[in-house]
mmCIF file of C-alpha atoms in Angstrom:
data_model
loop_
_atom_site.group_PDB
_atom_site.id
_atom_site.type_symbol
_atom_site.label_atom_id
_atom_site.label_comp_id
_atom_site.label_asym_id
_atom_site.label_seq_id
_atom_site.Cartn_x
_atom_site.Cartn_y
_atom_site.Cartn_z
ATOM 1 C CA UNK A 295 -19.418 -10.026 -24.222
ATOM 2 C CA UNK A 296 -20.027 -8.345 -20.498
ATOM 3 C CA UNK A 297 -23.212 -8.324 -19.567
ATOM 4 C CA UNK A 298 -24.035 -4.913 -17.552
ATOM 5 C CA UNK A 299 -27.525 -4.555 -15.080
ATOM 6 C CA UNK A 300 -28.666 -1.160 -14.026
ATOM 7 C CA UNK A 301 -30.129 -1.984 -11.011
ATOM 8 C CA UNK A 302 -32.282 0.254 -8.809
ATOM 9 C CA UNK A 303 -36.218 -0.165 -7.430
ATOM 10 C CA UNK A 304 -36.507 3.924 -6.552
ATOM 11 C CA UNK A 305 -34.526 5.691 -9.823
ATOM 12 C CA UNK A 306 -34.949 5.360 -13.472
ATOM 13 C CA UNK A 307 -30.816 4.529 -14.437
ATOM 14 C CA UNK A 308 -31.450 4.365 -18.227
ATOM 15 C CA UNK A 309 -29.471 7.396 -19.162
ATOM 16 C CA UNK A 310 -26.252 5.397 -18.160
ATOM 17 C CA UNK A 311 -27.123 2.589 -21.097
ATOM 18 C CA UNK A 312 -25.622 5.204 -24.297
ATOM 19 C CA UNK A 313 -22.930 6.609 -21.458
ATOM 20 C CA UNK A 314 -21.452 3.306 -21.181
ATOM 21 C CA UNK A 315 -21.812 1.605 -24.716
ATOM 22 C CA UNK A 316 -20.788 4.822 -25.606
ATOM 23 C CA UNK A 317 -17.068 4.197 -24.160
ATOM 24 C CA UNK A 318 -17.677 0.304 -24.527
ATOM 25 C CA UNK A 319 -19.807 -0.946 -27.363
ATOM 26 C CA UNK A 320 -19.636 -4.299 -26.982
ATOM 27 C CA UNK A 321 -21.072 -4.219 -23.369
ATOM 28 C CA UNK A 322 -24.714 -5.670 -23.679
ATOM 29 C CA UNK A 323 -26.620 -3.323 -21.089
ATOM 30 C CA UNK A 324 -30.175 -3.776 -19.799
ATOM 31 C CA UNK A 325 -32.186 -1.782 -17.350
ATOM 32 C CA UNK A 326 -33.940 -3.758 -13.937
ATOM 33 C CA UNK A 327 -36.533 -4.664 -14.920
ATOM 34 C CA UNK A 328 -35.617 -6.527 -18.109
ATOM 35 C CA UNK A 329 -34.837 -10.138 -17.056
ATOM 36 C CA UNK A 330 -32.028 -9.597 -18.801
ATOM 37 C CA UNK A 331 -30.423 -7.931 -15.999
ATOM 38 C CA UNK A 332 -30.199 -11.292 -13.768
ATOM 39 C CA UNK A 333 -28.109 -12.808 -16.599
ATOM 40 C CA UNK A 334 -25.564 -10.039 -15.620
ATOM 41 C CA UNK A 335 -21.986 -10.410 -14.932
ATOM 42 C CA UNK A 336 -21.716 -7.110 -13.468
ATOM 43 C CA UNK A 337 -24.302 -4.829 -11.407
ATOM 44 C CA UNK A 338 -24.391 -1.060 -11.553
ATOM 45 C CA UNK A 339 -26.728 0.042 -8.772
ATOM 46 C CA UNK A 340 -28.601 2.585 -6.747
ATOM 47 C CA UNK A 341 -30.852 1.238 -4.172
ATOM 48 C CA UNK A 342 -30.964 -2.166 -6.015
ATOM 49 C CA UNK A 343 -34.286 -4.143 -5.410
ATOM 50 C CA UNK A 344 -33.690 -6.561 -1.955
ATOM 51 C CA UNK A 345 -32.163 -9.761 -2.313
ATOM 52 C CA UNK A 346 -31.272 -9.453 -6.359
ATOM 53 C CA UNK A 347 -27.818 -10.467 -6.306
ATOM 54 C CA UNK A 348 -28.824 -13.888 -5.349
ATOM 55 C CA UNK A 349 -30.682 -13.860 -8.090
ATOM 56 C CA UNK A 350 -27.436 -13.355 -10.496
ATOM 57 C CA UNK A 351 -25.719 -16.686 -11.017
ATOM 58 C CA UNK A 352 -23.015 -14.683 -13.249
ATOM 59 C CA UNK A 353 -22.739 -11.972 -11.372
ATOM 60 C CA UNK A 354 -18.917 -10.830 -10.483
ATOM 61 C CA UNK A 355 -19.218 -7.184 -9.326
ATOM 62 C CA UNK A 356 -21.190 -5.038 -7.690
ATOM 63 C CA UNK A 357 -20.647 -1.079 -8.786
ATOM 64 C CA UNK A 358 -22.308 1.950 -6.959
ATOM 65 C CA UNK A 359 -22.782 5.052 -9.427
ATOM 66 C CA UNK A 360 -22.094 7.114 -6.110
ATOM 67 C CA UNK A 361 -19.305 7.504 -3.541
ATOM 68 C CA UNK A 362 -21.691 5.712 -0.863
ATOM 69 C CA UNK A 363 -22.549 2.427 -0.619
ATOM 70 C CA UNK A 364 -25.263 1.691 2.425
ATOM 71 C CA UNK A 365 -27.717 1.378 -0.321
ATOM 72 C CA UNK A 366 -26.199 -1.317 -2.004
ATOM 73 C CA UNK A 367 -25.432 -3.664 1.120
ATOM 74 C CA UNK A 368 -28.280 -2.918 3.534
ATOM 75 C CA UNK A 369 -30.711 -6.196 3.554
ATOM 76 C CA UNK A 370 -28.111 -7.654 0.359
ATOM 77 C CA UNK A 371 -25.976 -10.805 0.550
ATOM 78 C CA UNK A 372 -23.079 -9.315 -1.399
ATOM 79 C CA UNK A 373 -21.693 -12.961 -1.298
ATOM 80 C CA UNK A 374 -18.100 -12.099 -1.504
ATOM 81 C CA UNK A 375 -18.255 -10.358 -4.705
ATOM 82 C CA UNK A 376 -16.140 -7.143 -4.829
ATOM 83 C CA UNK A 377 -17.742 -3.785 -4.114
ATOM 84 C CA UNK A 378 -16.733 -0.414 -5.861
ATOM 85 C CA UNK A 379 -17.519 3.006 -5.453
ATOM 86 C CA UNK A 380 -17.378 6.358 -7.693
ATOM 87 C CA UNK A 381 -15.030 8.601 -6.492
ATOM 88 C CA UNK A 382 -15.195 11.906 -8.248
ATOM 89 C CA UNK A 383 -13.012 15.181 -6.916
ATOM 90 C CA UNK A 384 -15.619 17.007 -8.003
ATOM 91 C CA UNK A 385 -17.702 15.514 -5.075
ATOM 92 C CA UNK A 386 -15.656 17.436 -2.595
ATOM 93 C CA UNK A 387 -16.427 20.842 -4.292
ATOM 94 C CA UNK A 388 -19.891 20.618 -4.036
ATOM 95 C CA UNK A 389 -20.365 19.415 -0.706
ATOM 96 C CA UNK A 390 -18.093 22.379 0.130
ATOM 97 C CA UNK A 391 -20.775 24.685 -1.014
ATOM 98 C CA UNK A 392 -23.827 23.079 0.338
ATOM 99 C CA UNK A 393 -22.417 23.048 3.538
ATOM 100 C CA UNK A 394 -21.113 26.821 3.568
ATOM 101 C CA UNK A 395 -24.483 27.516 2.483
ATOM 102 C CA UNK A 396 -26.004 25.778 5.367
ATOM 103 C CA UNK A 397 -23.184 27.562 7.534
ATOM 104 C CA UNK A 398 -24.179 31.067 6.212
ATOM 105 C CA UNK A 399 -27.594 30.468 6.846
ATOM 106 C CA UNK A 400 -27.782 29.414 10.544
ATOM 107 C CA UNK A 401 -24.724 32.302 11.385
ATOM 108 C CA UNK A 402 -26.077 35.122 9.184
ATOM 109 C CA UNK A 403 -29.257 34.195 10.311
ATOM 110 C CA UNK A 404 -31.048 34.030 7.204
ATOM 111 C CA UNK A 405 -33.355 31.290 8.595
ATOM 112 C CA UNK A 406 -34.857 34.263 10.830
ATOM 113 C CA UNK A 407 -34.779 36.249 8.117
ATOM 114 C CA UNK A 408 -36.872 34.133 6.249
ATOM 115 C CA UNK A 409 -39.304 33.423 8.665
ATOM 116 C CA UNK A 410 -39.948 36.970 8.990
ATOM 117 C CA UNK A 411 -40.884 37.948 5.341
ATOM 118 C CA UNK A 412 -43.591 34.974 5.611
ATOM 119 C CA UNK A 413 -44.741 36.923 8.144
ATOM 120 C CA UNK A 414 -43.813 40.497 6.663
ATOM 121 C CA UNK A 415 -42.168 41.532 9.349
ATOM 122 C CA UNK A 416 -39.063 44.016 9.418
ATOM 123 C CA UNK A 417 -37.289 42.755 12.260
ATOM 124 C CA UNK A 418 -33.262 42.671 11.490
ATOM 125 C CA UNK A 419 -31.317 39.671 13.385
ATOM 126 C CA UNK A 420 -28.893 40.287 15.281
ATOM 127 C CA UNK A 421 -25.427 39.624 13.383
ATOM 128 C CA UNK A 422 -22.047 38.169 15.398
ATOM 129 C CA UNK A 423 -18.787 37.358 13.964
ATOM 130 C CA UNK A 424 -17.984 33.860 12.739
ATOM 131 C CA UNK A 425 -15.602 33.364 15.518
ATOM 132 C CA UNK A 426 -18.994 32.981 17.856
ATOM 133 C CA UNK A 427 -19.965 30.264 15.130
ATOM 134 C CA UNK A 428 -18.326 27.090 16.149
ATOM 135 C CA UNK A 429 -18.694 24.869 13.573
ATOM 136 C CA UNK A 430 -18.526 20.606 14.381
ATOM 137 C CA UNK A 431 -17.909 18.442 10.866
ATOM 138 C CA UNK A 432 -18.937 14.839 12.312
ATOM 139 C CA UNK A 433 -17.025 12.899 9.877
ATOM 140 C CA UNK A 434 -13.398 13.606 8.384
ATOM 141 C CA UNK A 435 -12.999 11.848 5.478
ATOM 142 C CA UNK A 436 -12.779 12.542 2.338
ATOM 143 C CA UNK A 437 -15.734 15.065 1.660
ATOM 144 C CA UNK A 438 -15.546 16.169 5.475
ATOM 145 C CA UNK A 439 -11.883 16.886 5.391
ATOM 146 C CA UNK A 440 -11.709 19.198 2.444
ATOM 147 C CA UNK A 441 -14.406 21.367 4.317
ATOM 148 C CA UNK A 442 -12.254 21.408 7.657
ATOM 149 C CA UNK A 443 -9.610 22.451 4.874
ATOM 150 C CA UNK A 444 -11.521 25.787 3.812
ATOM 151 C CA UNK A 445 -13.826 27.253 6.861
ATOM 152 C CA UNK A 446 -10.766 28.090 9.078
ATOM 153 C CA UNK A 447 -10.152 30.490 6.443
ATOM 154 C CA UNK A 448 -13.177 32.397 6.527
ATOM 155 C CA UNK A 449 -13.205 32.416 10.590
ATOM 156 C CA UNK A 450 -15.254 29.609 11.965
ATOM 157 C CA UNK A 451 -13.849 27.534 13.962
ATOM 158 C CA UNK A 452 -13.634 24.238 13.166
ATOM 159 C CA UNK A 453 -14.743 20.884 15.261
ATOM 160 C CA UNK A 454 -14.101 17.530 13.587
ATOM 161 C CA UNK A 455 -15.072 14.232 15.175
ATOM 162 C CA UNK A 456 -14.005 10.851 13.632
ATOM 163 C CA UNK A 457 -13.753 7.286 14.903
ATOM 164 C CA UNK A 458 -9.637 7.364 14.634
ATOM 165 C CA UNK A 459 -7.681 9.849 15.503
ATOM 166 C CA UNK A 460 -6.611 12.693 12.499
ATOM 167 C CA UNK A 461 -4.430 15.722 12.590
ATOM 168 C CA UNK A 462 -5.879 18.768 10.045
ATOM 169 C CA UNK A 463 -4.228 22.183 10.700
ATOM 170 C CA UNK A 464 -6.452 25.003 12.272
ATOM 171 C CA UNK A 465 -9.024 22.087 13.199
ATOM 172 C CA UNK A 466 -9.513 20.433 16.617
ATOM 173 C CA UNK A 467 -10.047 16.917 16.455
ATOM 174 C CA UNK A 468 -12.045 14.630 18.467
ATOM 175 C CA UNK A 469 -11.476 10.943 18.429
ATOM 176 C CA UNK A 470 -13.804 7.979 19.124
ATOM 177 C CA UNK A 471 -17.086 7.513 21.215
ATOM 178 C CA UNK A 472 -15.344 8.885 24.409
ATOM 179 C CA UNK A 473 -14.894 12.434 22.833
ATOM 180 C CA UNK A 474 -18.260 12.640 21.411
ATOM 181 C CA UNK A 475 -20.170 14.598 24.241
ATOM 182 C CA UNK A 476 -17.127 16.858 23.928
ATOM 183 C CA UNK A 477 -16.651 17.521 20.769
ATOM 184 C CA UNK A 478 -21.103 17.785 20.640
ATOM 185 C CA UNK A 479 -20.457 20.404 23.604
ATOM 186 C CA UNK A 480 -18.321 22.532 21.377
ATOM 187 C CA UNK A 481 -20.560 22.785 18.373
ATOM 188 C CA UNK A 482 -23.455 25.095 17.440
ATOM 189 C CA UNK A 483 -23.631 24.413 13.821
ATOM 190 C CA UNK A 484 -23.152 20.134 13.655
ATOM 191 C CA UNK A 485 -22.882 18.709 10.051
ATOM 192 C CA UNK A 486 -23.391 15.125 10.065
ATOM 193 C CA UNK A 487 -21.233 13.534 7.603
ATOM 194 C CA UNK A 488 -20.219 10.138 8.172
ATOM 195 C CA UNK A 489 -20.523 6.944 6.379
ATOM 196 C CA UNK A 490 -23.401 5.043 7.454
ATOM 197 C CA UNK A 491 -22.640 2.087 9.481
ATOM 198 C CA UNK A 492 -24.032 -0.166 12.566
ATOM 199 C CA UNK A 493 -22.451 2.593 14.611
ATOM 200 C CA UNK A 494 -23.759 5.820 13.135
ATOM 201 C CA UNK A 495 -27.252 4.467 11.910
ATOM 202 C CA UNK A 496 -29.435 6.936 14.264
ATOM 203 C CA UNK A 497 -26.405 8.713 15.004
ATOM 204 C CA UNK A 498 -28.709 12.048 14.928
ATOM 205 C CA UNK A 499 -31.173 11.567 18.122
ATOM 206 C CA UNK A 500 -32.226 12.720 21.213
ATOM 207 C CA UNK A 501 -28.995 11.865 23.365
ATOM 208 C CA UNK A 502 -26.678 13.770 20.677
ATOM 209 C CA UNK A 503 -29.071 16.777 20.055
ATOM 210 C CA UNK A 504 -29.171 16.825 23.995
ATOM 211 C CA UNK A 505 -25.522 17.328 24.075
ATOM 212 C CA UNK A 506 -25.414 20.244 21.816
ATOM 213 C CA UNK A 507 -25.359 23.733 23.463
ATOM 214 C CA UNK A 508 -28.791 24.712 23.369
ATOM 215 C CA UNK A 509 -29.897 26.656 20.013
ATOM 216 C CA UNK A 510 -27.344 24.723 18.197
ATOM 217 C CA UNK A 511 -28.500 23.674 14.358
ATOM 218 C CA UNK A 512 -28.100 20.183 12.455
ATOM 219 C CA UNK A 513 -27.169 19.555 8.804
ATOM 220 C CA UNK A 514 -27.732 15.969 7.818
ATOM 221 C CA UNK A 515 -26.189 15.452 4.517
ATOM 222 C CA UNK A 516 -24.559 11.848 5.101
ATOM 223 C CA UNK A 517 -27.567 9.408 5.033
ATOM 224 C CA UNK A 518 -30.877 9.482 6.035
ATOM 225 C CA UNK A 519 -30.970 6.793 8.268
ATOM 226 C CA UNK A 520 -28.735 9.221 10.347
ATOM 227 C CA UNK A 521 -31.654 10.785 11.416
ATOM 228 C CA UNK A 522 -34.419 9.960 14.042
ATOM 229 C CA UNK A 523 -36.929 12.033 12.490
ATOM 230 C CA UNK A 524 -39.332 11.937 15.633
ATOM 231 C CA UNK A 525 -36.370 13.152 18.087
ATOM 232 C CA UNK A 526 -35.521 16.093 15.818
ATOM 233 C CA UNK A 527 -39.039 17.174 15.690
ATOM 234 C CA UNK A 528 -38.968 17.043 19.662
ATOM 235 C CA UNK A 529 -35.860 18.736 19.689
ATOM 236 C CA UNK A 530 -36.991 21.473 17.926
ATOM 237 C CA UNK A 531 -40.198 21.585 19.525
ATOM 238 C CA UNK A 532 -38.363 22.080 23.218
ATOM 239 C CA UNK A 533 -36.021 24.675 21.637
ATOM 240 C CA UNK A 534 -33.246 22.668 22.130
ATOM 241 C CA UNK A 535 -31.981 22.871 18.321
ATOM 242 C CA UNK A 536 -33.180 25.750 16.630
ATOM 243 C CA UNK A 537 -33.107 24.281 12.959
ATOM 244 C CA UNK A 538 -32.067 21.904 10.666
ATOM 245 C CA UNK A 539 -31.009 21.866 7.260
ATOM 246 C CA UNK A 540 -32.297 17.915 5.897
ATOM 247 C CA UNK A 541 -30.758 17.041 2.575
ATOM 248 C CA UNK A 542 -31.497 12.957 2.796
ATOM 249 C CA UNK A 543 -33.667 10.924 4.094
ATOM 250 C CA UNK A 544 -34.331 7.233 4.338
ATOM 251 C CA UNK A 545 -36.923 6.754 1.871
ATOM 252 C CA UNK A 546 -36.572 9.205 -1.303
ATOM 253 C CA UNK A 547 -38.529 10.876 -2.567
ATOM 254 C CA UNK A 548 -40.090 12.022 1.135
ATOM 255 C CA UNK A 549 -43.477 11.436 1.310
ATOM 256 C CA UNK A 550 -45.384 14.604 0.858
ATOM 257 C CA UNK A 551 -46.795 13.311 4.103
ATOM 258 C CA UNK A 552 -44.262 13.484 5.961
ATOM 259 C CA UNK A 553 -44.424 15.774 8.938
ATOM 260 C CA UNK A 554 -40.830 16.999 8.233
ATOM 261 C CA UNK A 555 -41.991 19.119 5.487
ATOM 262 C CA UNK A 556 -43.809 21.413 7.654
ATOM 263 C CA UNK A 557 -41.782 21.197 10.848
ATOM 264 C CA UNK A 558 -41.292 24.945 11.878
ATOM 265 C CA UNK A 559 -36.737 25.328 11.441
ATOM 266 C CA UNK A 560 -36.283 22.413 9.209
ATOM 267 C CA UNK A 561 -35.306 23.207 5.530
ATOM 268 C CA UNK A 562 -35.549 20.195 3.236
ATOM 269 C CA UNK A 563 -33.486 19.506 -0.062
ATOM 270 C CA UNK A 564 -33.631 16.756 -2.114
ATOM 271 C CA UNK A 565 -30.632 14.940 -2.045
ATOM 272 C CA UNK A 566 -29.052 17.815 -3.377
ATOM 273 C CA UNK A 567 -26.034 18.193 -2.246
ATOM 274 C CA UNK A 568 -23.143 17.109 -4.062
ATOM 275 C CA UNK A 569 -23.520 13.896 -6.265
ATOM 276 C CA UNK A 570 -21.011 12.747 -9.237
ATOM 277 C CA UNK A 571 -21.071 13.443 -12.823
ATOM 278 C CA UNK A 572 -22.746 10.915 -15.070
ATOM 279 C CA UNK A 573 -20.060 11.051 -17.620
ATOM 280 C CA UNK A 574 -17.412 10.112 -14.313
ATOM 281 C CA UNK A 575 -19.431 7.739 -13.003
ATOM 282 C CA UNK A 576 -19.746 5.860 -16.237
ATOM 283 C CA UNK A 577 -15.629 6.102 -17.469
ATOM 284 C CA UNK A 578 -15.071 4.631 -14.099
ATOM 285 C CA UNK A 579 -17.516 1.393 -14.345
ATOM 286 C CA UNK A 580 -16.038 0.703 -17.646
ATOM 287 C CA UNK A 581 -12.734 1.121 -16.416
ATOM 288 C CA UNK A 582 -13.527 -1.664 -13.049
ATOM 289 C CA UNK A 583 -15.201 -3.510 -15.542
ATOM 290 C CA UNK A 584 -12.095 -3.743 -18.375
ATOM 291 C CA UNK A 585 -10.026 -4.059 -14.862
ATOM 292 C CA UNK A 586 -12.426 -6.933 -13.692
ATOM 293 C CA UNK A 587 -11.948 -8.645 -17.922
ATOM 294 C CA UNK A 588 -8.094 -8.785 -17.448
ATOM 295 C CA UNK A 589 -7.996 -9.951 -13.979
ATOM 296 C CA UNK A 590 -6.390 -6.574 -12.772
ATOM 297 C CA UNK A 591 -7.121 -5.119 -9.260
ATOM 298 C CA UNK A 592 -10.302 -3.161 -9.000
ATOM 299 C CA UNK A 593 -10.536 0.836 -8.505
ATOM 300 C CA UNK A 594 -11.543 2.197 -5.263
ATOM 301 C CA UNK A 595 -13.249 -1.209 -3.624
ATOM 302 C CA UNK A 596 -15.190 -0.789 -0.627
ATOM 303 C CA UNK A 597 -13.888 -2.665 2.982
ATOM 304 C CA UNK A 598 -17.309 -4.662 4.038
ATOM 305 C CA UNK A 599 -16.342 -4.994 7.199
ATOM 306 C CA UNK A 600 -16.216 -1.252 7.626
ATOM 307 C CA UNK A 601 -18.676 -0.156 5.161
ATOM 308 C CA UNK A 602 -16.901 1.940 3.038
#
C-alpha cells in the first residue's frame, strides 16, 4: 500500500483525501498533522511545514497540487527526490481573464472611476485607444505566452520579456537582463509573471518601477516574493506608478495589518487568479504516483536547478 501525506502549515488539504481514494482506494492518505504523514512514501504539498521531508525516511516524491513550486523548495532539502507539478490547460484560461481584467481596468480607467464614486464625484476619464496601452508580459511561458497569444487581437500591443530568447507573432520580445530597462521603457501596463527564482525574487522594486514610463501600473500575479512591498508603496507615493493590481503575496492570508490594504492605487485579490481544478490536480497525483509504483518516468517533473 502507498502511503500519501497532505502536507501544508497555511491550508487545510483534506478535501483531496476522498478525491484521491476516490480514483485509488488502496492509497492510505493522512492529513499533516497526523504523524502518519512522516511514514509517507509520497508528499502532496502546498507550503509544506520547513524542513519535513527530512523527516520522511520513506519518502520518494514530492507533488505540488499547483503549477508552481517555490513553495515547496524554499528553506526544503528536497534530497534528490523527484519534484512534480500540476499542469492543467485550464490554468491558461483563467489567467487570461484576470489579466485582461487588470488590462481593462488601468486602460479604461476604471480605477479612476472607482475612486470617484467613493468620493461621489461625476468626473468622466478620459478614454484612449488600446494602441496607447502598451502592454509588457514579464514572463513567456506557459501561462504568459497564451496571453501574448490573445491581446494583439484586441489592440494592445504586446511586450514580452523572458530570460531566453522566444519568437510569438504580433509580440516583441525582449531577451535576458540586458533588455530589461528596454523592454521596462516600453511598458505602461507590466504584468509580472515569472517563475520565482534567485533571479526574480524582488524582481518588482524600486530600480524596475523606476524604469517604467512614469504613470505606468503593475500586476503581480507570479509570486509574492516578487514584490518589495515598501518600494511599491514609495512608488506610488512619488507618482511614479499609478496603481497596482496585487493578487499574491508572501505570506497568505495578508495580514489585515498590512499597509497594502489601504495603500491609495493598489487593488488586492486573494490569490485569485487562476489556480487548477481539484478533480485535475488529484487524477494527476495518482497518475505520478501509479507512474512512480511501476518504475515509469514521472509527469511534468520540475528542473531544480532552474526552479521550474
Amino acid at each position: 500500500m502507498t502511503r500519501v501525506a497532505l502536507l501544508s502549515r497555511s491550508a487545510n488539504l483534506s478535501y483531496f483525501q476522498p478525491l484521491l481514494q476516490g480514483l485509488a482506494p488502496e492509497l492510505d492518505v493522512a492529513v499533516w498533522p497526523d504523524p502518519r504523514s512522516l511514514h509517507a512514501d509520497v508528499a502532496v504539498c502546498w507550503n509544506p511545514p520547513v524542513g519535513v521531508y527530512d523527516d520522511m525516511p520513506n519518502l520518494k516524491l514530492i507533488h505540488s497540487i499547483a503549477a508552481g513550486v517555490d513553495n515547496l523548495l524554499d528553506g526544503q532539502r528536497t534530497r534528490g527526490l523527484p519534484v512534480c507539478r500540476v499542469v492543467d490547460p485550464q490554468l491558461a484560461q483563467g489567467m487570461l481573464q484576470y489579466v485582461l481584467w487588470c488590462v481593462l481596468t488601468f486602460h479604461r480607467k476604471l480605477d479612476l472611476a472607482l475612486s470617484n464614486q467613493r468620493a461621489a464625484r461625476w468626473s468622466r476619464p478620459p478614454q484612449t485607444p488600446a494602441s496607447q496601452c502598451r502592454i509588457g508580459l514579464m514572463g513567456l511561458g506557459e501561462l504568459g505566452g497564451a496571453i501574448a497569444a490573445v491581446l494583439p487581437g484586441m489592440g494592445y500591443p504586446v511586450n514580452g520579456w523572458s530570460r531566453t530568447p522566444r519568437s510569438i507573432d504580433g509580440v516583441r520580445v525582449y531577451a535576458g537582463e540586458d533588455a530589461f530597462d528596454e523592454f521596462l521603457a516600453n511598458t505602461d501596463v507590466l504584468v509580472c509573471l515569472v517563475p520565482l527564482t534567485d533571479a526574480t525574487r524582488g524582481i518588482l522594486n524600486r530600480r524596475t518601477f523606476d524604469a517604467l514610463p512614469q504613470g505606468a501600473a503593475v500586476v503581480n500575479c507570479g509570486r509574492g516574493e516578487h514584490l518589495v512591498a515598501a518600494d511599491l508603496i514609495d512608488a506610488l507615493a512619488r507618482g511614479q506608478l499609478r496603481g497596482a493590481v496585487l493578487d499574491v503575496f508572501a505570506q497568505e492570508p495578508l495580514d489585515p495589518a498590512d499597509p497594502l490594504w489601504s495603500t491609495p492605487g493598489v487593488i488586492v485579490t486573494p490569490h485569485m487568479a487562476t489556480m487548477p481544478s481539484p478533480d485535475t490536480v488529484a487524477e494527476q497525483v495518482v497518475a505520478n504516483i501509479r507512474r512512480l509504483g511501476q518504475g515509469e518516468s514521472l509527469a511534468h517533473t520540475v528542473d531544480l536547478t532552474r526552479g521550474y
